[in-house]
Coordinates of C-alpha atoms and ligand atoms in Angstrom, one line a residue:
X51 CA 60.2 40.2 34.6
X52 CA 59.2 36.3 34.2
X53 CA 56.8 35.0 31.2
X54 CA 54.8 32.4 33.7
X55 CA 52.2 29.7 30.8
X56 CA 50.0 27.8 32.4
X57 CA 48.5 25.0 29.5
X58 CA 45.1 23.4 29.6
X59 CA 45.2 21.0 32.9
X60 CA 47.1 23.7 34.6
X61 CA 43.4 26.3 33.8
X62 CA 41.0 22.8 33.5
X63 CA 38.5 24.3 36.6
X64 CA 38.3 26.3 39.5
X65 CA 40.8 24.4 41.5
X66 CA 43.4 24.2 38.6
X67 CA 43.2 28.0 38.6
X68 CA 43.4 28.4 42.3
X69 CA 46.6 26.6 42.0
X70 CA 47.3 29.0 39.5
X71 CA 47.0 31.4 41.6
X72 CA 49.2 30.5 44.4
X73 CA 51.9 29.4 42.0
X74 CA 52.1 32.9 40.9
X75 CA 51.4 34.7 44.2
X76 CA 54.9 33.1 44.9
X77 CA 56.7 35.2 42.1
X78 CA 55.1 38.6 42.1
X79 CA 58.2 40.0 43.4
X80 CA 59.5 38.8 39.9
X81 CA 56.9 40.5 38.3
X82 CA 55.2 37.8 36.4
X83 CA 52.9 38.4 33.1
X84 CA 50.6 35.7 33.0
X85 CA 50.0 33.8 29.6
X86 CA 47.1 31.0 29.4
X87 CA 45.7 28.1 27.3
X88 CA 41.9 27.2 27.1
X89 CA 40.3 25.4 30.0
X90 CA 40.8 21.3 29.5
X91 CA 39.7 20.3 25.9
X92 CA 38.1 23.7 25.4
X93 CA 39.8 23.8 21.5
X94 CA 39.0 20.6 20.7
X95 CA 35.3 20.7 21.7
X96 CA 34.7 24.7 19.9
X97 CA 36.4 22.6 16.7
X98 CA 34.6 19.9 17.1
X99 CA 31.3 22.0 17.6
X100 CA 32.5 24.2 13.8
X101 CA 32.4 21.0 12.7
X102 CA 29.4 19.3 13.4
X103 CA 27.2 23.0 12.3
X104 CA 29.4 22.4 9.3
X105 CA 28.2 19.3 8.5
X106 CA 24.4 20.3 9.2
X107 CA 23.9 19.7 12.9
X108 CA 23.2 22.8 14.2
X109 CA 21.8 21.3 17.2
X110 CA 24.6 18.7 18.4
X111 CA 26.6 22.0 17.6
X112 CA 25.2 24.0 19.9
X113 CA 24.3 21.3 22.4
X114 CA 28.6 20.7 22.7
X115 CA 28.8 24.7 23.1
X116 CA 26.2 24.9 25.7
X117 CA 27.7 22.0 27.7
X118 CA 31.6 24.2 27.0
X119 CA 29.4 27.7 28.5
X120 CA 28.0 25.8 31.0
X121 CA 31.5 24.6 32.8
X122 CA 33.2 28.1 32.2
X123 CA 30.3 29.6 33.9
X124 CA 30.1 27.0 37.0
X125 CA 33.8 27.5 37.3
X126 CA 34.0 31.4 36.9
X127 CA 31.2 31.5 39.7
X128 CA 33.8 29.5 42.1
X129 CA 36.4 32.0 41.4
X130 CA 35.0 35.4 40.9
X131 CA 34.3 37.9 43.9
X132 CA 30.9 38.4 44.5
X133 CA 30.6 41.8 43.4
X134 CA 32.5 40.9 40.0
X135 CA 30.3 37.7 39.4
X136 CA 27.3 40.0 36.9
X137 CA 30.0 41.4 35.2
X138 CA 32.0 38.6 34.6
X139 CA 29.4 36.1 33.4
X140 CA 27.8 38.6 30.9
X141 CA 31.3 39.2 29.2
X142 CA 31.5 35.7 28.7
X143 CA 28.0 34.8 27.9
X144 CA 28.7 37.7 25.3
X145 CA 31.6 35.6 24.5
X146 CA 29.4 32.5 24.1
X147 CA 26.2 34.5 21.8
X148 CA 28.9 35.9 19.4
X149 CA 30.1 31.7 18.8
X150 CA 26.6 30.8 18.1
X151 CA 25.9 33.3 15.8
X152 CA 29.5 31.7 14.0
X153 CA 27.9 28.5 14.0
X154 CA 25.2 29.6 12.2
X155 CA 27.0 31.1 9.7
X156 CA 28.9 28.0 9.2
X157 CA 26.1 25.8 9.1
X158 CA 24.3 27.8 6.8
X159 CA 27.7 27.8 4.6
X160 CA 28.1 24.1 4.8
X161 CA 31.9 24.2 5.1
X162 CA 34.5 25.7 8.1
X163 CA 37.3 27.5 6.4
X164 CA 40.6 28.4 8.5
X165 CA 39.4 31.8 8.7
X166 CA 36.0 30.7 10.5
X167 CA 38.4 28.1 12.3
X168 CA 40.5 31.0 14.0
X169 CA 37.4 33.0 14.6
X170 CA 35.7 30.2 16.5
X171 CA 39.0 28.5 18.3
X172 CA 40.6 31.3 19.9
X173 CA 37.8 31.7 21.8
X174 CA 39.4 28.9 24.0
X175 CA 42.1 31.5 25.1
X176 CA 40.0 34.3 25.5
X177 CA 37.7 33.2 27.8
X178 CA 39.9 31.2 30.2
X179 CA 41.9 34.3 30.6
X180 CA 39.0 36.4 31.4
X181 CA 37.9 33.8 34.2
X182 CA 41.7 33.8 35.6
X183 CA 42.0 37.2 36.0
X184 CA 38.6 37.4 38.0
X185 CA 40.2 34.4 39.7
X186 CA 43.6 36.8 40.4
X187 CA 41.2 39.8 42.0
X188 CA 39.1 37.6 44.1
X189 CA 42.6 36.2 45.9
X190 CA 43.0 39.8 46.4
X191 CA 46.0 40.4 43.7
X192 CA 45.2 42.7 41.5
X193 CA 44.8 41.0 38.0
X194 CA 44.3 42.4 34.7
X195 CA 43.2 41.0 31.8
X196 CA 45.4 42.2 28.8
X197 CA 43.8 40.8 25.0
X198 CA 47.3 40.0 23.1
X199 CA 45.4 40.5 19.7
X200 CA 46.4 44.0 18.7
X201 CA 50.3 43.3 20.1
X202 CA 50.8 39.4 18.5
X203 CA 50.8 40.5 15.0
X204 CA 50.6 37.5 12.4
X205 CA 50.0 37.2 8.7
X206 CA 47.3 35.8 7.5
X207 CA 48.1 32.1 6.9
X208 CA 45.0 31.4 9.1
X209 CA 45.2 28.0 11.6
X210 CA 49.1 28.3 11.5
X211 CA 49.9 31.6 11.1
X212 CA 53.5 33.0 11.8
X213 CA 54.3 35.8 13.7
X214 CA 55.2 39.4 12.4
X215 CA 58.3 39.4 14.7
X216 CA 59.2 42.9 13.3
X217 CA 56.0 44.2 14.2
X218 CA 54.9 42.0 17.1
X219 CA 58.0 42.3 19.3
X220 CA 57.8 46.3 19.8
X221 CA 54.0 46.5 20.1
X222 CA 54.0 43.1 23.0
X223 CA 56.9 45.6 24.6
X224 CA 54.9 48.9 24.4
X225 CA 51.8 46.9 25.7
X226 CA 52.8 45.0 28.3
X227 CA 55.6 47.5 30.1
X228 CA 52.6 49.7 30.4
X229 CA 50.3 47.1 31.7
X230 CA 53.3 45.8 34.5
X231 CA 53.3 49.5 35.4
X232 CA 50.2 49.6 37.3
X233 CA 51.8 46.7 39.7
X234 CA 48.6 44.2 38.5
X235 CA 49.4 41.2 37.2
X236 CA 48.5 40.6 33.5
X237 CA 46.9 37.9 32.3
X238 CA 47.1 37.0 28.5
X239 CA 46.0 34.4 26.0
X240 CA 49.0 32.1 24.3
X241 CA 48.0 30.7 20.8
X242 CA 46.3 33.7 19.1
X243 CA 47.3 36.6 17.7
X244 CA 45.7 39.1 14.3
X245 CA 46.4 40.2 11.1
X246 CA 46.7 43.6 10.2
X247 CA 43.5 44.5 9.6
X248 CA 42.2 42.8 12.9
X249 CA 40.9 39.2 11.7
X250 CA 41.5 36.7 14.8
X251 CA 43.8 34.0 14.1
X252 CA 45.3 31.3 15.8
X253 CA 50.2 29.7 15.2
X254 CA 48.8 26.5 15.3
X255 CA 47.9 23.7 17.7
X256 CA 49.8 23.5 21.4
X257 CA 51.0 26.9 20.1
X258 CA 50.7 28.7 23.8
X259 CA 54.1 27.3 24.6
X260 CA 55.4 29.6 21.6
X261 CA 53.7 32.7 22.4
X262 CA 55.1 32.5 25.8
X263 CA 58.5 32.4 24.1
X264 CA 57.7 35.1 22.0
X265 CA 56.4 37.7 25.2
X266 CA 59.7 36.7 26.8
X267 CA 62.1 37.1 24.2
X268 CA 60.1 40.9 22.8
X269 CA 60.6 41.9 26.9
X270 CA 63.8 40.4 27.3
X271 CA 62.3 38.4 30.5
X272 CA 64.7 37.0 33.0
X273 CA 62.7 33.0 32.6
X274 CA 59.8 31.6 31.0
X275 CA 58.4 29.1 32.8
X276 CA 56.1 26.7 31.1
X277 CA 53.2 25.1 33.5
X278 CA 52.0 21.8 32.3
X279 CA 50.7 18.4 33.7
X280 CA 54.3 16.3 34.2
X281 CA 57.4 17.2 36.3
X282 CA 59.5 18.7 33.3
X283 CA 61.1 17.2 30.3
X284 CA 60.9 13.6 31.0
X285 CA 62.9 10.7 29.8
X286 CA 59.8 10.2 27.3
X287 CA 56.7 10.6 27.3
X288 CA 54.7 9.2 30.7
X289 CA 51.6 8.5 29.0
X290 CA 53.7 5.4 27.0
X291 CA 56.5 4.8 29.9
X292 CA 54.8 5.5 33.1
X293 CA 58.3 5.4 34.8
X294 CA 60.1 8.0 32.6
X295 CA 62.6 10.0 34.6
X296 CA 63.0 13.8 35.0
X297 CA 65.5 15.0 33.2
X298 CA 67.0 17.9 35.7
X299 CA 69.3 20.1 32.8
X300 CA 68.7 19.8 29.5
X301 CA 70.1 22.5 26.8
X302 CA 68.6 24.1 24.1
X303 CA 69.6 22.3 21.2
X304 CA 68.8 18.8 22.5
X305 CA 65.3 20.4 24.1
X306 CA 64.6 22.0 20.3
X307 CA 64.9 18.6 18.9
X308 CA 63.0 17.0 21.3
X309 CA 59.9 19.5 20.9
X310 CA 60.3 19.1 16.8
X311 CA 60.1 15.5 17.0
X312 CA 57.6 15.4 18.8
X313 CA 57.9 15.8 22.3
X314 CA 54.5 17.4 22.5
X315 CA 55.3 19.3 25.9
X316 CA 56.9 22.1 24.9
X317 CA 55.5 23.5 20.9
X318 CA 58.1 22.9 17.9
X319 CA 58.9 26.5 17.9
X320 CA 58.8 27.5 21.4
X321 CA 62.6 27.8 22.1
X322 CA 63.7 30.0 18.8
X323 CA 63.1 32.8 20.5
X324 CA 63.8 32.3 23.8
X325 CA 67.7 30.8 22.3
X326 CA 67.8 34.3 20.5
X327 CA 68.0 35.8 23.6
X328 CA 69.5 32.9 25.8
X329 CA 66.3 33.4 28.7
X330 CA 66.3 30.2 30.2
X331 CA 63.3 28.4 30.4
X332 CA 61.5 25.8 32.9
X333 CA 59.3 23.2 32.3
X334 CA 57.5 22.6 35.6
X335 CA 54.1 20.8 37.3
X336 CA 51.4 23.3 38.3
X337 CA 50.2 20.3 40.2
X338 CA 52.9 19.7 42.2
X339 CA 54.8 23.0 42.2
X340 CA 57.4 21.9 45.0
X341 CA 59.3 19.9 42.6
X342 CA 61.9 21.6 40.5
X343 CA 60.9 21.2 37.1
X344 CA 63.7 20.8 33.9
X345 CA 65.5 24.0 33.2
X346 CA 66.4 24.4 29.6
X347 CA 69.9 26.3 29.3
X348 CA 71.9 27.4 26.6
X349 CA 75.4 24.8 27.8
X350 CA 73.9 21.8 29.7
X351 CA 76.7 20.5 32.2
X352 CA 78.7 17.4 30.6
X353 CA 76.1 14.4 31.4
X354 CA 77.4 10.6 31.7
X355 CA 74.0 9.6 29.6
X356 CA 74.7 8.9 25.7
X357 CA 71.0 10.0 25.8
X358 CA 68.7 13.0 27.3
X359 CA 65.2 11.9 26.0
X360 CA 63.0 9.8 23.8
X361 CA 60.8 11.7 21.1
X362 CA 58.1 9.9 18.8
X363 CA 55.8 11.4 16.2
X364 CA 53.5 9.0 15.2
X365 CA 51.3 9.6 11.6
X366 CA 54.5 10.2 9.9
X367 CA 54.4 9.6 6.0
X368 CA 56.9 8.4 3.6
X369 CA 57.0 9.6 0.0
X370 CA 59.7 7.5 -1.8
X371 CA 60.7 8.9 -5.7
X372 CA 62.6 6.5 -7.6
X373 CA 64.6 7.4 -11.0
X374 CA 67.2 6.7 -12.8
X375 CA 67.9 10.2 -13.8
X376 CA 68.9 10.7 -10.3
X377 CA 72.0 8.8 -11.1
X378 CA 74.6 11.8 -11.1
X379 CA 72.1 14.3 -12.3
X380 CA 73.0 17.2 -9.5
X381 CA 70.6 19.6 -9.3
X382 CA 68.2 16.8 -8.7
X383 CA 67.4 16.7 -5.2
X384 CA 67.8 21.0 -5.4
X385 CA 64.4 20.5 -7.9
X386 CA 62.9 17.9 -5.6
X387 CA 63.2 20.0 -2.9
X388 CA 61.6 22.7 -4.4
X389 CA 58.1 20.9 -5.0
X390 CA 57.9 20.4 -1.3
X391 CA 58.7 24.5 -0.9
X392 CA 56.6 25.2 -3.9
X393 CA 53.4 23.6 -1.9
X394 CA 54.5 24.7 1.6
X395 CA 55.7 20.8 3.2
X396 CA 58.1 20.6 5.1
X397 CA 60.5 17.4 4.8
X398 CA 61.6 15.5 8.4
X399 CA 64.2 12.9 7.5
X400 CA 65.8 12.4 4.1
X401 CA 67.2 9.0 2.7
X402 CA 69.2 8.9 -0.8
X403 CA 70.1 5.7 -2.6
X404 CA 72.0 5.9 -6.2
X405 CA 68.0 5.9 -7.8
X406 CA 65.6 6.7 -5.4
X407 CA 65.6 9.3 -2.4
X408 CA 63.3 8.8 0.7
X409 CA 61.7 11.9 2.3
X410 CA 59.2 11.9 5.6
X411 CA 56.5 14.4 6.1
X412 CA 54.6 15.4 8.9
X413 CA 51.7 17.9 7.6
X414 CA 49.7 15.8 4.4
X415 CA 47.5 18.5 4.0
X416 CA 49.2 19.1 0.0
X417 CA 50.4 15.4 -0.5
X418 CA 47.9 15.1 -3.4
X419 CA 49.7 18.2 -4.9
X420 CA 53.2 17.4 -3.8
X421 CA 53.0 13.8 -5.5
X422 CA 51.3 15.2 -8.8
X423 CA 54.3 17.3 -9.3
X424 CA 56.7 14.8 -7.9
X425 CA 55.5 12.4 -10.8
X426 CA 57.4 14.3 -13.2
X427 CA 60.7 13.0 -11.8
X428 CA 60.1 9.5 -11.5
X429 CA 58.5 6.9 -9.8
X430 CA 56.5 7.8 -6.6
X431 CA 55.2 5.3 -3.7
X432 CA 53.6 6.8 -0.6
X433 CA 53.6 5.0 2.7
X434 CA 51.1 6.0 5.7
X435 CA 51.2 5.6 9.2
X436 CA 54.6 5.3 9.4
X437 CA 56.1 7.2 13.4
X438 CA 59.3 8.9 13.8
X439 CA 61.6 7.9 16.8
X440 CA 64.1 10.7 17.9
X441 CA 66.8 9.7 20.2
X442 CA 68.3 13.0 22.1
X443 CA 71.6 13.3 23.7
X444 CA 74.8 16.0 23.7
X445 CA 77.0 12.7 24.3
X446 CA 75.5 11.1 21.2
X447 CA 78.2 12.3 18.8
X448 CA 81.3 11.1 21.3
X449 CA 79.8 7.8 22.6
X450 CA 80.7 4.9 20.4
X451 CA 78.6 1.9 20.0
X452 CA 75.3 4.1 20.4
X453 CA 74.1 3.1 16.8
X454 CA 74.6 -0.7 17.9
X455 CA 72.9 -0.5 21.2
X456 CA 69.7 1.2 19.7
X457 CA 69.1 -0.7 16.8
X458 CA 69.9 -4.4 19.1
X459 CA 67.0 -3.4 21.9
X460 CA 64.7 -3.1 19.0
X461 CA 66.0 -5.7 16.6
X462 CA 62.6 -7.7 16.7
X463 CA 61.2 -4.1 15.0
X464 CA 61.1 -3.2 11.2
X465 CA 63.0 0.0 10.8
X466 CA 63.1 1.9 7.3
X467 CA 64.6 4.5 7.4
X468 CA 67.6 5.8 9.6
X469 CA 69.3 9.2 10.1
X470 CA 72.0 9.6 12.3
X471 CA 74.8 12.5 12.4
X472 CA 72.6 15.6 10.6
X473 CA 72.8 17.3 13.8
X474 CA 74.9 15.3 15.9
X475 CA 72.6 15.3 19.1
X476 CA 69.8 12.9 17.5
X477 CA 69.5 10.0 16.2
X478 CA 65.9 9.2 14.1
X479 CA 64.3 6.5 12.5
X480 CA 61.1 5.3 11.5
X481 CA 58.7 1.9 12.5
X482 CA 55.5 1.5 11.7
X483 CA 52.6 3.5 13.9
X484 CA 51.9 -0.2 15.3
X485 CA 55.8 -0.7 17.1
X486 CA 56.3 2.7 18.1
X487 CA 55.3 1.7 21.8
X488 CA 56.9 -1.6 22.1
X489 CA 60.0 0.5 20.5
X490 CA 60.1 3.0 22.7
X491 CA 59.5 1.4 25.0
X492 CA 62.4 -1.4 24.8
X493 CA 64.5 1.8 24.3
X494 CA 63.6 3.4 27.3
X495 CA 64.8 0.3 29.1
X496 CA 67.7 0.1 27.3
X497 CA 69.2 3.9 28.2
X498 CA 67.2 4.4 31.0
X499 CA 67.4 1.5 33.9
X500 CA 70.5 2.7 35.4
X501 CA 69.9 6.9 35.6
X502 CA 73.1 9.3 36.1
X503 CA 71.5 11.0 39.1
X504 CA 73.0 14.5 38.2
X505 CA 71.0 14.6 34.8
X506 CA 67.6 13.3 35.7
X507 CA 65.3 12.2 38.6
X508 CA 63.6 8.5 38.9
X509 CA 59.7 9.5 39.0
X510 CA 58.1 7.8 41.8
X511 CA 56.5 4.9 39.6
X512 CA 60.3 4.3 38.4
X513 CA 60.9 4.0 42.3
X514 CA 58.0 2.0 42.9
X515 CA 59.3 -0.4 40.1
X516 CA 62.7 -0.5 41.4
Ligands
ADP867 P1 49.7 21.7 28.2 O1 48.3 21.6 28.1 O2 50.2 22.0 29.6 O3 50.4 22.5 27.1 P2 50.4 19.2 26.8 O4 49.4 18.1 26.9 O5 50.5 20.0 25.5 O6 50.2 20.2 28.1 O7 51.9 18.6 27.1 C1 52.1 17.9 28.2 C2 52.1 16.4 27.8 O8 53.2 16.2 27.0 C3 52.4 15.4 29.0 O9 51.2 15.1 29.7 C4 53.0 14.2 28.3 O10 52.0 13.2 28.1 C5 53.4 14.8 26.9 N1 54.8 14.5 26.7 C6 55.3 13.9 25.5 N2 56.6 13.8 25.6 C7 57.0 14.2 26.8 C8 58.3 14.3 27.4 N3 59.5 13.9 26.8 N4 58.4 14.9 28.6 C9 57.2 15.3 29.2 N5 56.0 15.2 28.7 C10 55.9 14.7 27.5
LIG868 N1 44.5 25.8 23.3 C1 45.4 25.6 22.1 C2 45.4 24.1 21.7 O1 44.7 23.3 22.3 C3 46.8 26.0 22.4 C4 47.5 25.4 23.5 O2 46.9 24.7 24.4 O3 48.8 25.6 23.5 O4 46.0 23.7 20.7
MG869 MG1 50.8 22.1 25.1

């Protein structure tokens, strides 16, 4: 059994999910359950409709839905067969009246709280599926659409809630070895999952990655295979070095690091579970499904490259605490540390001088909290739009001069802050949001003109360059 996710450009339209299709027909004999984001922008733009209802316009909300119906239904009509077509458009009109009637609430409430969030967003999910199933039966493979709610069990932290593993993993294995039985092919929703008493919610943004992970590792699948819009894991990200290579083999570790700093193809979280199980997992293009994709193993074989991959997170913020009481006082970064638990922030990169200690957060949602409390120990400065940069390489820890070479092809850039050994395959630091391109991209020329052609493939702009 494989987990097969296609993400938002791999179900954008009719053609997308043809493709879709196809890719799959190739694997049934594997026995493929089929695990999908929204269509395109679909999140953004029910979001983005919550919010404008919130904020009074009830209209431009449901003039953004009505444009969001109107492609699902033009596309579903492409794919459905004939006879399916009534059926198929009425469930997700359905889908559509019970959205409007949430926008109404919310406008009339004046506010969108994670709850109504969840409600409205994992509509995305739900209604792509529905249209890629039809689009499974009308290529004459037998496609049924299975609604993950009542299997992906999740508390209640709505927007970015985290999965009852102890609950989830035996219902998604009762559920889905009986829906493989009947030889269809089942076609599932990533990002969403319920609470126990059946309220929608949502494991946060790019999230489908994860759940993939999660239907893998509860059915002990031989591969997940993660569809997206780029060959596989590339050298860094395309969209800011058009020429980024392909890396062929990457391992776990140095792929987990990547996807938590930032390397937005692949979820934070989506490896934990797949590592707990050691099911490798591919990163491949549903557009151009002849090339071989990155697999993601547990041992990656020895590489000549210091470095696998480039990672930036841009929107990164420092909070800096300065006090004298620091000096020797142990126990003092222990209570630190325990603000940042105490209002649910998690901490990136650490820096400690004798007086002051340097912390990096991703998520600012509490920072107003977070630096009330912090006050209490000392001195606090905040600095915004700061971006992470993450080098990534098994070789890291047993190639000297590394440190040199990095900090040289960027020496024209203001770095402050640096953290290098905590996990001995990284390397992180942090510019300002306005060098992270020019860094990364002076570091992609740096580690990246000459390519060991056992670890990674030139990309055919790289060749076009060359
Ligand atoms: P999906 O909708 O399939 O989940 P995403 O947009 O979430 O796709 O992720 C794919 C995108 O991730 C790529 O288009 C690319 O711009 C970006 N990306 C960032 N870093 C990397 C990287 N190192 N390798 C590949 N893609 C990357
Ligand atoms: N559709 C969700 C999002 O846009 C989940 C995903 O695509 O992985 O965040
Ligand atoms: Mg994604």
């Amino acid at each position: 059994m494989i987990v097969m996710k296609f993400g938002g450009t791999s179900v954008e339209d009719a053609t997308a999910i043809r493709r879709l299709v196809s890719i799959v027909k190739t694997h049934l004999h594997r026995q493929p359950i089929v695990a999908v984001s929204a269509m395109g922008k679909t999140t953004n733009g029910l979001l983005e409709s919550a919010r404008l209802a919130a904020a009074g316009d009830l209209t431009g909300a449901n003039t953004l839905l009505d444009s969001i119906e109107s492609h699902h239904l033009t596309e579903a009509a492409l794919l459905s067969l004939p006879e399916e077509l009534e059926t198929l458009q009425s469930d997700l009109g359905k889908r559509f009246d019970s959205i409007r009637l949430m926008m109404k609430e919310i406008n009339q409430t004046g506010s969108i709280g994670p709850r109504h969030s969840d409600a409205v967003s994992s509509n995305g999910e739900l209604l792509s599926s529905m249209i890629v199933a039809a689009g499974f039966r009308s290529a004459g493979i037998g496609g049924r659409w299975v609604d993950i709610r009542p299997m992906m069990r999740t508390n209640d932290d709505f927007t970015r809630a985290a999965v009852r593993f102890d609950i989830a993993n035996e219902k998604l294995r009762e559920g889905f070895s009986t829906a493989l039985k009947d030889g269809a092919v089942p076609v599932t929703q990533g990002f969403i999952g319920s609470t126990a008493d059946g309220a929608t919610t949502t494991i946060g943004r790019g999230g489908s990655d994860y759940s993939a992970s999660i239907i893998g590792a509860a059915l002990d699948a031989d591969e997940i295979q993660i569809w997206t819009d780029v060959d596989g894991i590339m050298t860094t990200d395309p969209r800011i070095v058009p020429e980024a290579a392909k890396v062929r083999i990457i391992s776990f570790a140095e792929a987990s690091e990547l996807a938590y700093f930032g390397a937005r193809v692949l979820h934070p979280s989506t490896l934990l579970p797949a590592m707990a199980k050691e099911i490798p997992v591919m990163v491949c293009n549903s557009r151009r499904p002849e090339v071989e994709g990155t697999a993601i193993v547990r041992i990656a074989p020895p590489s000549s490259a210091p470095i696998k991959a480039i990672a930036f997170k841009r929107g990164i913020t420092i909070v800096n605490v300065a006090s004298d009481r620091m000096l020797m006082a142990h126990g003092f970064l222990s209570r630190l540390f325990e603000v940042f638990n105490m209002h649910d922030t998690s901490v990136d990169m650490v820096a400690t001088s004798e007086v002051s200690v340097s912390m990096t957060l991703d998520d600012t949602r509490n920072l107003d909290a977070v630096i009330t409390d912090l006050q209490a120990f000392g001195e606090v400065a905040v600095e915004r739009d700061q971006a992470l940069i993450c080098l990534v390489g098994e070789q890291l820890k047993y190639t000297p001069g590394i440190a040199s070479r990095i900090f040289s092809s960027i020496s024209e850039i203001n770095v402050s802050m640096i953290s290098h050994g905590a996990s001995a395959i990284n390397c992180s630091f942090i510019v300002s949001n306005d060098d992270v391109e020019n860094a990364v991209k002076a570091l992609h020329l740096e580690f990246f003109s000459m390519l060991d052609a056992q670890t990674f493939e030139p990309t055919l702009a790289a060749t076009a360059v060359a």
